[in-house]
Amino acid sequence: MSERDERRIKEKLQRTRSGAKRALNGLRFISKAAGASDAEELRRLVESTFESLSEDGLLAREDFGECIGMVDSKEFAVGIFDALARRRGQKIGKITKEELREFWLQISDQSFDARLQIFFDMYNHLLQVIRLTPPDFNPLLSRELEPLPTTRKI
C-alpha cells in the first residue's frame, strides 16, 4: 500500500473515530433522557414540541433534534432519525406524530442492546458513506490495537 493510500485511509479512520465518539456521547444523552423520573412526562413534552415544530402534521428531519431535546446535537439527532428510518426501510424527510412516537419508544428504550443497536445502525451507515472496506481498514485497525509498550515503575 502506498504512503498516500495509507494517509487517505488514516484520514477516513479518524473521521470514523470522531463520528463514533459523537455517537457514544449521543448514546449518553439517550440514557440521560430516558432515565428521567417521569418517562410519561418526558414523552408528553416531546409530543408537545412536535405540535409546535410540525407543519401540516409532519415534523421535518432537521427539526427532530430540537423535538427530542437534542438542541446542541442536531447533526447527531439527524443521524438517529436516519438510522431509525432505515430500520423501517424508509428514506424520509418528515415524520408523523405516530412515527415520532415509534421513534421515541426506540430511543427511550432502557436496554443496553437497544441503545447499542442504534449506535451500530448509525456507525454502519457511516462506514458505507466513506466507503471504507475491510481490506483497507484491517491494517490500520491492527496498528491501532497493538498493545502499548509497558513501562516499568521503579
PDB file of C-alpha atoms in Angstrom:
ATOM      1  CA  MET A   1       0.000   0.000   0.000  1.00  0.00           C
ATOM      2  CA  SER A   2       1.400   3.380  -0.958  1.00  0.00           C
ATOM      3  CA  GLU A   3       2.036   6.079   1.600  1.00  0.00           C
ATOM      4  CA  ARG A   4      -0.656   8.230   0.001  1.00  0.00           C
ATOM      5  CA  ASP A   5      -3.250   5.456   0.238  1.00  0.00           C
ATOM      6  CA  GLU A   6      -2.298   4.803   3.843  1.00  0.00           C
ATOM      7  CA  ARG A   7      -2.648   8.516   4.675  1.00  0.00           C
ATOM      8  CA  ARG A   8      -6.044   8.616   2.948  1.00  0.00           C
ATOM      9  CA  ILE A   9      -7.236   5.595   4.920  1.00  0.00           C
ATOM     10  CA  LYS A  10      -5.922   7.080   8.180  1.00  0.00           C
ATOM     11  CA  GLU A  11      -7.925  10.241   7.490  1.00  0.00           C
ATOM     12  CA  LYS A  12     -11.067   8.172   6.887  1.00  0.00           C
ATOM     13  CA  LEU A  13     -10.419   6.231  10.064  1.00  0.00           C
ATOM     14  CA  GLN A  14     -10.004   9.463  12.038  1.00  0.00           C
ATOM     15  CA  ARG A  15     -13.307  10.790  10.674  1.00  0.00           C
ATOM     16  CA  THR A  16     -14.926   7.487  11.562  1.00  0.00           C
ATOM     17  CA  ARG A  17     -13.437   7.595  15.053  1.00  0.00           C
ATOM     18  CA  SER A  18     -14.718  11.139  15.655  1.00  0.00           C
ATOM     19  CA  GLY A  19     -18.138  10.066  14.346  1.00  0.00           C
ATOM     20  CA  ALA A  20     -18.112   7.145  16.757  1.00  0.00           C
ATOM     21  CA  LYS A  21     -17.193   9.485  19.609  1.00  0.00           C
ATOM     22  CA  ARG A  22     -20.156  11.738  18.777  1.00  0.00           C
ATOM     23  CA  ALA A  23     -22.373   8.670  18.619  1.00  0.00           C
ATOM     24  CA  LEU A  24     -21.234   7.480  22.045  1.00  0.00           C
ATOM     25  CA  ASN A  25     -21.888  10.922  23.511  1.00  0.00           C
ATOM     26  CA  GLY A  26     -25.308  10.843  21.911  1.00  0.00           C
ATOM     27  CA  LEU A  27     -25.991   7.466  23.467  1.00  0.00           C
ATOM     28  CA  ARG A  28     -25.177   9.014  26.840  1.00  0.00           C
ATOM     29  CA  PHE A  29     -27.782  11.681  26.066  1.00  0.00           C
ATOM     30  CA  ILE A  30     -30.286   8.968  25.256  1.00  0.00           C
ATOM     31  CA  SER A  31     -29.557   7.297  28.584  1.00  0.00           C
ATOM     32  CA  LYS A  32     -29.997  10.569  30.466  1.00  0.00           C
ATOM     33  CA  ALA A  33     -33.185  11.469  28.628  1.00  0.00           C
ATOM     34  CA  ALA A  34     -34.677   8.033  29.030  1.00  0.00           C
ATOM     35  CA  GLY A  35     -33.681   7.875  32.683  1.00  0.00           C
ATOM     36  CA  ALA A  36     -35.940  10.758  33.648  1.00  0.00           C
ATOM     37  CA  SER A  37     -38.036  10.060  36.713  1.00  0.00           C
ATOM     38  CA  ASP A  38     -41.264  10.592  34.843  1.00  0.00           C
ATOM     39  CA  ALA A  39     -40.940   8.993  31.403  1.00  0.00           C
ATOM     40  CA  GLU A  40     -44.568   9.765  30.601  1.00  0.00           C
ATOM     41  CA  GLU A  41     -43.990  13.471  31.283  1.00  0.00           C
ATOM     42  CA  LEU A  42     -40.951  13.432  29.013  1.00  0.00           C
ATOM     43  CA  ARG A  43     -42.955  11.752  26.236  1.00  0.00           C
ATOM     44  CA  ARG A  44     -45.690  14.387  26.580  1.00  0.00           C
ATOM     45  CA  LEU A  45     -43.061  17.132  26.352  1.00  0.00           C
ATOM     46  CA  VAL A  46     -41.687  15.614  23.126  1.00  0.00           C
ATOM     47  CA  GLU A  47     -45.190  15.391  21.665  1.00  0.00           C
ATOM     48  CA  SER A  48     -45.926  18.963  22.691  1.00  0.00           C
ATOM     49  CA  THR A  49     -42.735  20.117  20.990  1.00  0.00           C
ATOM     50  CA  PHE A  50     -43.804  18.146  17.912  1.00  0.00           C
ATOM     51  CA  GLU A  51     -47.017  20.184  17.823  1.00  0.00           C
ATOM     52  CA  SER A  52     -45.102  23.466  17.844  1.00  0.00           C
ATOM     53  CA  LEU A  53     -42.470  22.416  15.266  1.00  0.00           C
ATOM     54  CA  SER A  54     -44.588  20.414  12.821  1.00  0.00           C
ATOM     55  CA  GLU A  55     -46.199  21.774   9.692  1.00  0.00           C
ATOM     56  CA  ASP A  56     -49.362  20.081   8.438  1.00  0.00           C
ATOM     57  CA  GLY A  57     -48.839  17.302  10.990  1.00  0.00           C
ATOM     58  CA  LEU A  58     -45.341  16.467   9.755  1.00  0.00           C
ATOM     59  CA  LEU A  59     -42.033  17.040  11.565  1.00  0.00           C
ATOM     60  CA  ALA A  60     -39.046  17.806   9.343  1.00  0.00           C
ATOM     61  CA  ARG A  61     -35.939  15.662   9.744  1.00  0.00           C
ATOM     62  CA  GLU A  62     -33.915  18.802  10.553  1.00  0.00           C
ATOM     63  CA  ASP A  63     -36.233  19.622  13.488  1.00  0.00           C
ATOM     64  CA  PHE A  64     -36.068  16.135  15.010  1.00  0.00           C
ATOM     65  CA  GLY A  65     -33.173  17.027  17.356  1.00  0.00           C
ATOM     66  CA  GLU A  66     -34.961  20.027  18.787  1.00  0.00           C
ATOM     67  CA  CYS A  67     -38.135  17.991  19.172  1.00  0.00           C
ATOM     68  CA  ILE A  68     -36.465  15.275  21.268  1.00  0.00           C
ATOM     69  CA  GLY A  69     -34.385  17.718  23.296  1.00  0.00           C
ATOM     70  CA  MET A  70     -31.052  17.394  21.495  1.00  0.00           C
ATOM     71  CA  VAL A  71     -30.702  21.076  20.677  1.00  0.00           C
ATOM     72  CA  ASP A  72     -26.888  21.020  20.932  1.00  0.00           C
ATOM     73  CA  SER A  73     -26.514  17.845  18.847  1.00  0.00           C
ATOM     74  CA  LYS A  74     -28.759  18.378  15.850  1.00  0.00           C
ATOM     75  CA  GLU A  75     -26.369  16.575  13.487  1.00  0.00           C
ATOM     76  CA  PHE A  76     -26.328  13.533  15.763  1.00  0.00           C
ATOM     77  CA  ALA A  77     -30.115  13.652  16.100  1.00  0.00           C
ATOM     78  CA  VAL A  78     -30.447  13.636  12.303  1.00  0.00           C
ATOM     79  CA  GLY A  79     -28.201  10.551  12.331  1.00  0.00           C
ATOM     80  CA  ILE A  80     -30.558   8.875  14.799  1.00  0.00           C
ATOM     81  CA  PHE A  81     -33.542   9.898  12.659  1.00  0.00           C
ATOM     82  CA  ASP A  82     -31.941   8.402   9.554  1.00  0.00           C
ATOM     83  CA  ALA A  83     -30.917   5.192  11.365  1.00  0.00           C
ATOM     84  CA  LEU A  84     -34.425   4.657  12.716  1.00  0.00           C
ATOM     85  CA  ALA A  85     -35.950   5.370   9.305  1.00  0.00           C
ATOM     86  CA  ARG A  86     -33.532   2.925   7.631  1.00  0.00           C
ATOM     87  CA  ARG A  87     -34.640   0.224  10.080  1.00  0.00           C
ATOM     88  CA  ARG A  88     -38.106   0.638   8.625  1.00  0.00           C
ATOM     89  CA  GLY A  89     -36.740   0.515   5.090  1.00  0.00           C
ATOM     90  CA  GLN A  90     -37.542   4.182   4.525  1.00  0.00           C
ATOM     91  CA  LYS A  91     -35.643   7.215   3.360  1.00  0.00           C
ATOM     92  CA  ILE A  92     -37.854  10.046   4.552  1.00  0.00           C
ATOM     93  CA  GLY A  93     -37.582  13.735   5.263  1.00  0.00           C
ATOM     94  CA  LYS A  94     -40.609  14.112   7.532  1.00  0.00           C
ATOM     95  CA  ILE A  95     -42.477  12.012  10.085  1.00  0.00           C
ATOM     96  CA  THR A  96     -45.978  11.978  11.533  1.00  0.00           C
ATOM     97  CA  LYS A  97     -46.762  12.135  15.233  1.00  0.00           C
ATOM     98  CA  GLU A  98     -47.316   8.369  15.276  1.00  0.00           C
ATOM     99  CA  GLU A  99     -43.913   7.763  13.682  1.00  0.00           C
ATOM    100  CA  LEU A 100     -42.366  10.125  16.235  1.00  0.00           C
ATOM    101  CA  ARG A 101     -43.958   8.019  18.982  1.00  0.00           C
ATOM    102  CA  GLU A 102     -42.406   4.880  17.493  1.00  0.00           C
ATOM    103  CA  PHE A 103     -39.001   6.565  17.165  1.00  0.00           C
ATOM    104  CA  TRP A 104     -39.269   7.837  20.748  1.00  0.00           C
ATOM    105  CA  LEU A 105     -40.048   4.336  22.043  1.00  0.00           C
ATOM    106  CA  GLN A 106     -36.882   3.061  20.392  1.00  0.00           C
ATOM    107  CA  ILE A 107     -34.756   5.981  21.606  1.00  0.00           C
ATOM    108  CA  SER A 108     -36.023   5.808  25.171  1.00  0.00           C
ATOM    109  CA  ASP A 109     -35.688   2.018  25.456  1.00  0.00           C
ATOM    110  CA  GLN A 110     -33.567   1.465  28.578  1.00  0.00           C
ATOM    111  CA  SER A 111     -31.981  -1.782  27.391  1.00  0.00           C
ATOM    112  CA  PHE A 112     -28.312  -1.677  26.535  1.00  0.00           C
ATOM    113  CA  ASP A 113     -28.981  -3.785  23.428  1.00  0.00           C
ATOM    114  CA  ALA A 114     -31.455  -1.243  22.047  1.00  0.00           C
ATOM    115  CA  ARG A 115     -29.047   1.665  22.508  1.00  0.00           C
ATOM    116  CA  LEU A 116     -26.172  -0.314  21.063  1.00  0.00           C
ATOM    117  CA  GLN A 117     -28.288  -1.240  18.048  1.00  0.00           C
ATOM    118  CA  ILE A 118     -28.978   2.444  17.344  1.00  0.00           C
ATOM    119  CA  PHE A 119     -25.242   3.126  17.583  1.00  0.00           C
ATOM    120  CA  PHE A 120     -24.357   0.302  15.182  1.00  0.00           C
ATOM    121  CA  ASP A 121     -27.072   1.323  12.733  1.00  0.00           C
ATOM    122  CA  MET A 122     -25.528   4.783  12.629  1.00  0.00           C
ATOM    123  CA  TYR A 123     -21.927   3.563  12.548  1.00  0.00           C
ATOM    124  CA  ASN A 124     -22.517   1.008   9.777  1.00  0.00           C
ATOM    125  CA  HIS A 125     -24.086   3.695   7.643  1.00  0.00           C
ATOM    126  CA  LEU A 126     -21.087   5.963   8.281  1.00  0.00           C
ATOM    127  CA  LEU A 127     -18.708   3.222   7.110  1.00  0.00           C
ATOM    128  CA  GLN A 128     -20.776   2.796   3.954  1.00  0.00           C
ATOM    129  CA  VAL A 129     -20.773   6.535   3.283  1.00  0.00           C
ATOM    130  CA  ILE A 130     -16.986   6.859   3.469  1.00  0.00           C
ATOM    131  CA  ARG A 131     -16.611   3.565   1.552  1.00  0.00           C
ATOM    132  CA  LEU A 132     -14.119   2.086   3.950  1.00  0.00           C
ATOM    133  CA  THR A 133     -13.732  -1.603   3.179  1.00  0.00           C
ATOM    134  CA  PRO A 134     -12.332  -4.273   5.499  1.00  0.00           C
ATOM    135  CA  PRO A 135      -9.134  -4.749   3.438  1.00  0.00           C
ATOM    136  CA  ASP A 136      -8.413  -1.009   3.807  1.00  0.00           C
ATOM    137  CA  PHE A 137      -9.470  -0.880   7.397  1.00  0.00           C
ATOM    138  CA  ASN A 138      -7.795  -4.015   8.814  1.00  0.00           C
ATOM    139  CA  PRO A 139      -4.112  -2.921   8.654  1.00  0.00           C
ATOM    140  CA  LEU A 140      -4.909   0.387  10.301  1.00  0.00           C
ATOM    141  CA  LEU A 141      -7.093  -1.207  12.945  1.00  0.00           C
ATOM    142  CA  SER A 142      -4.406  -3.762  13.731  1.00  0.00           C
ATOM    143  CA  ARG A 143      -1.865  -0.999  14.335  1.00  0.00           C
ATOM    144  CA  GLU A 144      -4.336   0.929  16.478  1.00  0.00           C
ATOM    145  CA  LEU A 145      -4.978  -2.122  18.638  1.00  0.00           C
ATOM    146  CA  GLU A 146      -1.346  -3.091  19.157  1.00  0.00           C
ATOM    147  CA  PRO A 147      -0.539  -3.036  22.857  1.00  0.00           C
ATOM    148  CA  LEU A 148       1.346  -0.015  24.057  1.00  0.00           C
ATOM    149  CA  PRO A 149       4.827  -0.676  25.371  1.00  0.00           C
ATOM    150  CA  THR A 150       4.726  -1.144  29.097  1.00  0.00           C
ATOM    151  CA  THR A 151       6.905   0.899  31.325  1.00  0.00           C
ATOM    152  CA  ARG A 152       8.398  -0.428  34.469  1.00  0.00           C
ATOM    153  CA  LYS A 153       7.942   1.525  37.643  1.00  0.00           C
ATOM    154  CA  ILE A 154      10.993   1.607  39.831  1.00  0.00           C
TER     155      ILE A 154
END
